[in-house]
GROMACS .gro file of C-alpha atoms in nm:
model
  330
    1MET     CA    1  17.140  14.303   2.567
    2THR     CA    2  17.212  14.545   2.848
    3THR     CA    3  17.208  14.905   2.863
    4LYS     CA    4  17.510  15.086   3.035
    5LEU     CA    5  17.417  15.410   3.201
    6THR     CA    6  17.659  15.704   3.190
    7PRO     CA    7  17.791  15.855   3.508
    8THR     CA    8  17.551  16.152   3.470
    9ALA     CA    9  17.244  15.922   3.419
   10ALA     CA   10  17.360  15.702   3.718
   11ALA     CA   11  17.381  16.014   3.941
   12LEU     CA   12  17.046  16.135   3.826
   13SER     CA   13  16.881  15.822   3.906
   14SER     CA   14  17.048  15.775   4.249
   15SER     CA   15  16.951  16.133   4.350
   16LYS     CA   16  16.589  16.049   4.206
   17THR     CA   17  16.576  15.723   4.419
   18GLN     CA   18  16.688  15.932   4.752
   19SER     CA   19  16.434  16.181   4.683
   20ASN     CA   20  16.163  15.953   4.688
   21GLU     CA   21  16.280  15.764   4.998
   22LYS     CA   22  16.272  16.086   5.167
   23GLU     CA   23  15.931  16.215   5.291
   24ALA     CA   24  15.773  16.524   5.166
   25PRO     CA   25  15.794  16.822   5.434
   26VAL     CA   26  15.502  16.862   5.635
   27ASP     CA   27  15.303  17.207   5.557
   28VAL     CA   28  15.205  17.325   5.896
   29GLU     CA   29  14.993  17.588   5.762
   30SER     CA   30  14.752  17.353   5.590
   31VAL     CA   31  14.749  17.104   5.890
   32ARG     CA   32  14.659  17.414   6.081
   33ALA     CA   33  14.385  17.498   5.848
   34GLN     CA   34  14.244  17.134   5.809
   35LEU     CA   35  14.206  17.102   6.220
   36LEU     CA   36  14.083  17.480   6.258
   37ARG     CA   37  13.838  17.463   5.966
   38PRO     CA   38  13.480  17.606   6.040
   39TYR     CA   39  13.193  17.400   6.098
   40PRO     CA   40  13.033  17.288   5.774
   41SER     CA   41  12.745  17.467   5.689
   42ILE     CA   42  12.403  17.312   5.696
   43SER     CA   43  12.170  17.328   5.390
   44LEU     CA   44  11.798  17.378   5.388
   45ARG     CA   45  11.746  17.018   5.315
   46GLY     CA   46  11.968  16.921   5.616
   47ILE     CA   47  11.766  17.159   5.844
   48LEU     CA   48  11.441  16.999   5.724
   49ILE     CA   49  11.566  16.658   5.765
   50ILE     CA   50  11.671  16.748   6.138
   51LEU     CA   51  11.334  16.924   6.210
   52ILE     CA   52  11.146  16.611   6.078
   53VAL     CA   53  11.335  16.380   6.298
   54ILE     CA   54  11.292  16.594   6.602
   55GLY     CA   55  10.908  16.594   6.502
   56ILE     CA   56  10.879  16.224   6.500
   57LEU     CA   57  11.091  16.180   6.832
   58SER     CA   58  10.848  16.440   6.992
   59TRP     CA   59  10.538  16.238   6.859
   60SER     CA   60  10.688  15.921   6.981
   61LEU     CA   61  10.727  16.051   7.323
   62ALA     CA   62  10.418  16.210   7.345
   63GLY     CA   63  10.232  15.857   7.261
   64SER     CA   64  10.465  15.684   7.515
   65GLU     CA   65  10.408  15.933   7.795
   66PRO     CA   66  10.290  15.774   8.123
   67SER     CA   67   9.927  15.861   8.191
   68PRO     CA   68   9.786  15.922   8.575
   69ALA     CA   69   9.692  15.551   8.575
   70ASN     CA   70  10.022  15.444   8.571
   71ARG     CA   71  10.092  15.601   8.914
   72VAL     CA   72  10.431  15.759   8.818
   73ASN     CA   73  10.501  16.062   8.971
   74SER     CA   74  10.894  16.082   8.928
   75ILE     CA   75  11.127  15.909   8.727
   76PHE     CA   76  11.239  15.684   9.020
   77ASP     CA   77  10.897  15.524   9.068
   78PRO     CA   78  10.929  15.256   8.771
   79PHE     CA   79  11.263  15.146   8.935
   80ILE     CA   80  11.134  15.138   9.288
   81ALA     CA   81  10.817  14.933   9.162
   82MET     CA   82  11.041  14.690   8.989
   83GLY     CA   83  11.255  14.658   9.316
   84ASN     CA   84  10.932  14.574   9.510
   85LEU     CA   85  10.861  14.309   9.274
   86ILE     CA   86  11.190  14.153   9.247
   87GLY     CA   87  11.182  14.134   9.627
   88ARG     CA   88  10.854  13.942   9.594
   89MET     CA   89  11.006  13.709   9.373
   90LEU     CA   90  11.299  13.609   9.574
   91PRO     CA   91  11.372  13.327   9.631
   92PRO     CA   92  11.244  13.155   9.356
   93THR     CA   93  11.022  12.855   9.433
   94PHE     CA   94  10.912  12.556   9.227
   95GLU     CA   95  10.571  12.371   9.202
   96VAL     CA   96  10.590  12.016   9.268
   97ASP     CA   97  10.329  11.762   9.170
   98ARG     CA   98  10.201  11.529   9.439
   99VAL     CA   99  10.204  11.222   9.200
  100ARG     CA  100  10.306  11.269   8.847
  101ASN     CA  101  10.258  10.994   8.606
  102VAL     CA  102  10.516  10.972   8.320
  103SER     CA  103  10.456  10.763   8.010
  104ILE     CA  104  10.669  10.749   7.684
  105ASP     CA  105  10.477  10.671   7.366
  106LEU     CA  106  10.637  10.571   7.021
  107PHE     CA  107  10.418  10.546   6.717
  108GLY     CA  108  10.114  10.527   6.954
  109ASN     CA  109  10.265  10.242   7.168
  110GLN     CA  110  10.353  10.291   7.516
  111VAL     CA  111  10.715  10.205   7.546
  112LEU     CA  112  10.797  10.327   7.932
  113SER     CA  113  10.551  10.447   8.207
  114PHE     CA  114  10.627  10.508   8.565
  115ALA     CA  115  10.508  10.730   8.841
  116ILE     CA  116  10.695  11.021   9.048
  117GLU     CA  117  10.588  11.087   9.399
  118ARG     CA  118  10.662  11.406   9.569
  119SER     CA  119  10.876  11.349   9.885
  120THR     CA  120  11.027  11.577  10.138
  121LEU     CA  121  11.404  11.612  10.210
  122GLN     CA  122  11.547  11.780  10.524
  123LEU     CA  123  11.883  11.943  10.443
  124PHE     CA  124  12.081  12.237  10.608
  125GLY     CA  125  11.791  12.257  10.845
  126ALA     CA  126  11.510  12.339  10.582
  127ASN     CA  127  11.262  12.092  10.420
  128TRP     CA  128  11.293  12.061  10.030
  129GLN     CA  129  11.033  11.906   9.822
  130ILE     CA  130  11.169  11.665   9.573
  131GLY     CA  131  10.949  11.549   9.274
  132TRP     CA  132  10.826  11.635   8.921
  133LEU     CA  133  10.815  11.990   8.815
  134PRO     CA  134  10.498  12.109   8.624
  135VAL     CA  135  10.713  12.362   8.445
  136ILE     CA  136  10.916  12.078   8.310
  137SER     CA  137  10.618  11.944   8.135
  138ALA     CA  138  10.526  12.284   8.001
  139VAL     CA  139  10.859  12.362   7.874
  140PHE     CA  140  10.877  12.029   7.688
  141GLU     CA  141  10.517  12.110   7.547
  142THR     CA  142  10.657  12.453   7.418
  143ILE     CA  143  10.932  12.295   7.258
  144GLN     CA  144  10.687  12.034   7.092
  145MET     CA  145  10.482  12.309   6.979
  146ALA     CA  146  10.752  12.499   6.830
  147ILE     CA  147  10.905  12.186   6.655
  148ILE     CA  148  10.566  12.093   6.466
  149GLY     CA  149  10.485  12.450   6.404
  150THR     CA  150  10.812  12.513   6.240
  151ILE     CA  151  10.770  12.184   6.025
  152GLY     CA  152  10.453  12.290   5.951
  153ALA     CA  153  10.549  12.627   5.826
  154VAL     CA  154  10.848  12.491   5.612
  155LEU     CA  155  10.612  12.236   5.446
  156MET     CA  156  10.386  12.533   5.345
  157ALA     CA  157  10.685  12.740   5.263
  158LEU     CA  158  10.877  12.528   5.010
  159PRO     CA  159  10.586  12.516   4.749
  160LEU     CA  160  10.510  12.888   4.798
  161SER     CA  161  10.874  13.014   4.779
  162LEU     CA  162  10.902  12.878   4.421
  163LEU     CA  163  10.594  13.097   4.341
  164ALA     CA  164  10.739  13.387   4.522
  165ALA     CA  165  11.072  13.408   4.382
  166ARG     CA  166  11.127  13.568   4.041
  167ASN     CA  167  11.349  13.299   3.876
  168THR     CA  168  11.091  13.019   3.942
  169SER     CA  169  10.766  13.174   3.943
  170PRO     CA  170  10.551  13.068   3.653
  171HIS     CA  171  10.412  13.400   3.570
  172PRO     CA  172  10.460  13.759   3.680
  173ALA     CA  173  10.095  13.768   3.789
  174ILE     CA  174  10.118  13.471   4.007
  175TYR     CA  175  10.444  13.625   4.176
  176GLN     CA  176  10.261  13.945   4.253
  177ILE     CA  177   9.953  13.753   4.382
  178VAL     CA  178  10.155  13.553   4.597
  179ARG     CA  179  10.382  13.825   4.746
  180LEU     CA  180  10.047  14.017   4.836
  181VAL     CA  181   9.917  13.729   5.016
  182LEU     CA  182  10.268  13.669   5.201
  183ASN     CA  183  10.242  14.030   5.305
  184PHE     CA  184   9.888  13.995   5.455
  185MET     CA  185  10.018  13.694   5.651
  186ARG     CA  186  10.325  13.870   5.783
  187SER     CA  187  10.113  14.165   5.894
  188ILE     CA  188   9.926  13.928   6.115
  189PRO     CA  189  10.103  13.836   6.434
  190GLU     CA  190  10.090  13.500   6.610
  191LEU     CA  191   9.909  13.615   6.898
  192VAL     CA  192   9.628  13.718   6.664
  193PHE     CA  193   9.639  13.360   6.476
  194ALA     CA  194   9.617  13.221   6.811
  195LEU     CA  195   9.317  13.397   6.939
  196LEU     CA  196   9.138  13.309   6.600
  197PHE     CA  197   9.232  12.941   6.659
  198VAL     CA  198   9.134  12.938   7.030
  199ALA     CA  199   8.798  13.069   6.892
  200ALA     CA  200   8.769  12.830   6.615
  201ILE     CA  201   8.881  12.506   6.752
  202GLY     CA  202   8.936  12.567   7.135
  203LEU     CA  203   9.212  12.569   7.386
  204GLY     CA  204   9.518  12.352   7.369
  205PRO     CA  205   9.854  12.285   7.228
  206PHE     CA  206   9.752  12.217   6.891
  207THR     CA  207   9.588  12.577   6.866
  208GLY     CA  208   9.938  12.692   6.954
  209VAL     CA  209  10.094  12.474   6.655
  210LEU     CA  210   9.847  12.606   6.407
  211ALA     CA  211   9.915  12.977   6.532
  212LEU     CA  212  10.289  12.926   6.496
  213ALA     CA  213  10.274  12.751   6.156
  214PHE     CA  214  10.037  13.029   5.996
  215GLY     CA  215  10.228  13.319   6.176
  216SER     CA  216  10.556  13.191   6.037
  217VAL     CA  217  10.490  13.084   5.688
  218GLY     CA  218  10.467  13.438   5.553
  219SER     CA  219  10.826  13.542   5.676
  220LEU     CA  220  10.978  13.197   5.597
  221THR     CA  221  10.847  13.193   5.238
  222ARG     CA  222  10.994  13.532   5.198
  223VAL     CA  223  11.354  13.431   5.310
  224PHE     CA  224  11.302  13.099   5.111
  225SER     CA  225  11.230  13.277   4.796
  226GLU     CA  226  11.513  13.535   4.831
  227ALA     CA  227  11.745  13.233   4.877
  228ILE     CA  228  11.594  13.056   4.571
  229GLU     CA  229  11.660  13.393   4.377
  230GLN     CA  230  12.047  13.370   4.478
  231ILE     CA  231  12.101  13.041   4.319
  232ASP     CA  232  12.317  12.988   3.992
  233PRO     CA  233  12.099  12.984   3.689
  234ALA     CA  234  12.352  12.786   3.504
  235GLN     CA  235  12.277  12.487   3.699
  236VAL     CA  236  11.902  12.515   3.642
  237ASN     CA  237  11.937  12.558   3.284
  238ALA     CA  238  12.137  12.272   3.264
  239VAL     CA  239  11.904  12.050   3.454
  240LYS     CA  240  11.612  12.179   3.237
  241ALA     CA  241  11.820  12.092   2.898
  242THR     CA  242  11.802  11.719   3.020
  243GLY     CA  243  11.419  11.738   2.973
  244ALA     CA  244  11.345  11.749   3.348
  245SER     CA  245  10.995  11.836   3.482
  246GLY     CA  246  10.941  12.131   3.736
  247ILE     CA  247  10.934  11.924   4.025
  248GLN     CA  248  11.278  11.742   3.914
  249ASN     CA  249  11.417  12.083   3.844
  250PHE     CA  250  11.335  12.197   4.181
  251VAL     CA  251  11.462  11.894   4.351
  252TYR     CA  252  11.785  11.843   4.158
  253ALA     CA  253  11.882  12.215   4.096
  254VAL     CA  254  11.712  12.431   4.324
  255ILE     CA  255  11.720  12.269   4.643
  256PRO     CA  256  12.090  12.156   4.649
  257GLN     CA  257  12.178  12.536   4.595
  258ALA     CA  258  11.951  12.676   4.845
  259LEU     CA  259  11.963  12.395   5.115
  260PRO     CA  260  12.210  12.553   5.351
  261LEU     CA  261  12.014  12.868   5.367
  262PHE     CA  262  11.686  12.672   5.418
  263ILE     CA  263  11.826  12.482   5.698
  264SER     CA  264  11.982  12.814   5.840
  265TYR     CA  265  11.641  12.994   5.823
  266THR     CA  266  11.448  12.706   5.968
  267ILE     CA  267  11.669  12.682   6.281
  268ILE     CA  268  11.638  13.066   6.319
  269PHE     CA  269  11.271  13.037   6.310
  270PHE     CA  270  11.255  12.742   6.537
  271GLU     CA  271  11.442  12.934   6.799
  272SER     CA  272  11.198  13.231   6.750
  273ASN     CA  273  10.894  13.001   6.762
  274VAL     CA  274  11.002  12.875   7.113
  275ARG     CA  275  10.976  13.206   7.231
  276HIS     CA  276  10.647  13.272   7.063
  277ALA     CA  277  10.500  12.961   7.204
  278THR     CA  278  10.576  13.106   7.550
  279ILE     CA  279  10.368  13.410   7.467
  280LEU     CA  280  10.076  13.211   7.304
  281GLY     CA  281  10.023  13.032   7.635
  282TYR     CA  282   9.877  13.343   7.778
  283VAL     CA  283   9.575  13.310   7.548
  284GLY     CA  284   9.525  12.934   7.607
  285ALA     CA  285   9.732  12.784   7.369
  286GLY     CA  286   9.923  12.570   7.595
  287GLY     CA  287  10.285  12.548   7.695
  288VAL     CA  288  10.499  12.723   7.937
  289GLY     CA  289  10.322  13.064   7.890
  290PHE     CA  290   9.993  12.926   8.048
  291LEU     CA  291  10.169  12.811   8.331
  292LEU     CA  292  10.329  13.154   8.371
  293PHE     CA  293   9.990  13.321   8.322
  294LYS     CA  294   9.861  13.113   8.618
  295TYR     CA  295  10.139  13.222   8.847
  296THR     CA  296  10.074  13.578   8.758
  297GLY     CA  297   9.717  13.573   8.814
  298THR     CA  298   9.749  13.419   9.152
  299SER     CA  299  10.043  13.647   9.246
  300ALA     CA  300  10.269  13.361   9.303
  301TYR     CA  301  10.577  13.544   9.193
  302ASP     CA  302  10.841  13.335   9.351
  303MET     CA  303  10.714  13.039   9.138
  304LEU     CA  304  10.707  13.282   8.831
  305LEU     CA  305  11.064  13.334   8.871
  306GLY     CA  306  11.130  12.991   8.925
  307ALA     CA  307  10.942  12.891   8.612
  308THR     CA  308  11.135  13.155   8.419
  309LEU     CA  309  11.472  13.043   8.534
  310VAL     CA  310  11.373  12.689   8.398
  311LEU     CA  311  11.266  12.863   8.073
  312VAL     CA  312  11.608  13.052   8.050
  313VAL     CA  313  11.800  12.739   8.097
  314ALA     CA  314  11.585  12.555   7.818
  315VAL     CA  315  11.617  12.842   7.573
  316THR     CA  316  12.017  12.861   7.651
  317ILE     CA  317  12.050  12.478   7.564
  318ILE     CA  318  11.847  12.526   7.256
  319ASP     CA  319  12.064  12.818   7.125
  320ARG     CA  320  12.377  12.604   7.193
  321PHE     CA  321  12.235  12.309   7.016
  322SER     CA  322  12.124  12.546   6.713
  323SER     CA  323  12.468  12.667   6.704
  324TRP     CA  324  12.600  12.345   6.685
  325LEU     CA  325  12.374  12.228   6.410
  326ARG     CA  326  12.474  12.534   6.226
  327ALA     CA  327  12.829  12.465   6.240
  328ARG     CA  328  12.789  12.102   6.153
  329PHE     CA  329  12.567  12.122   5.850
  330ILE     CA  330  12.583  12.441   5.692
   0.00000   0.00000   0.00000
C-alpha cells in the first residue's frame, strides 16, 4: 500500500530537504569569540603540579651538574673533547692474529680444523694485513653467550610464569611471593650479577651466560605471566573438563595461546642480551666487551673504532634476522 502525498505536503517535504542541504550560516561573532578567548585560568592544583615539575627538574640538573674534575669550562668543551677523541679514532684499524687455529666441533667431535696465517697485501701504495680478526671471534662469543643466556632465562621463566599469573597460580600467597621474588631479581642489573659470578666462579664466558640468564629471568617471567593472563579461559576450562593434569593443561591450553607472545618476547630479550653481553665483558665476563676494554685501556682508539664497527654490523644483521623471525612465525 502506497501513500500519496498532497501537493501541500510534497511542497513542505521538498522545502525541508532543500533547507537541510544548505549549510547553516556562520556566526562570525561566535567564531571571533572562540579565536580571541582569554587564556584558560590555572587552578591551584595546576600551579602546584607546575612547581613540583620545576622542582624535580632543578633537582635533576643539580645532580648532573659537571664538577671541576670534569674539566668543563664552557658548553663547547664536551664537543671539542669528543672531536679530539674521534680524530684519534680515525682511520679505524683492525687487529689481525699472526696465526689463528679454527676448529668446528659438533657434539664434542671435531668436524673441521684449519689455520689462518696473517699475510700482507700491497694495494694502492699501502700495506694491508689480511688474516683472522680477533674481534670476529669475540662477536661470535658474545652471540653464543646471548643465545645460551636467553635460553636459560626462558627455561626458568616458563614454570615461574605459571606461578606469577593470576589465572594459573595455585594460591594467592604463592602468587604474591613469586611476584616479590621477581621484583627483587628485576632490581638487580646484569652487571651486578656478573660481578657476583666473577667473584664466585671466576672469569670467562660462562660467567656472562649466568649473569644474562639470572638478569633476564625476572623481566622475562613478568611478560610471560602477563601473556598467560591474556589467554581465553574457555579453552583452559575445556581442557580441564577432560580430566587433564596441570602440566597437560599448560601444554595443551596455555602454551598454544601464549606461544606467539612467548616467541616475540624471547626474540626481543635475545637482542637485548647481545647488547648486555657486550657490557659484561668489561668486568671479565668474556665476549667483545673484554676486547673493547683492552683497546680502551691501551688507548688503541683506532682499533676500538674498528671493533665497534664490526659490532654494529653484527647487531644490524641480528636485528634483521629477528624481524624476519617475527614476521615468519608470529
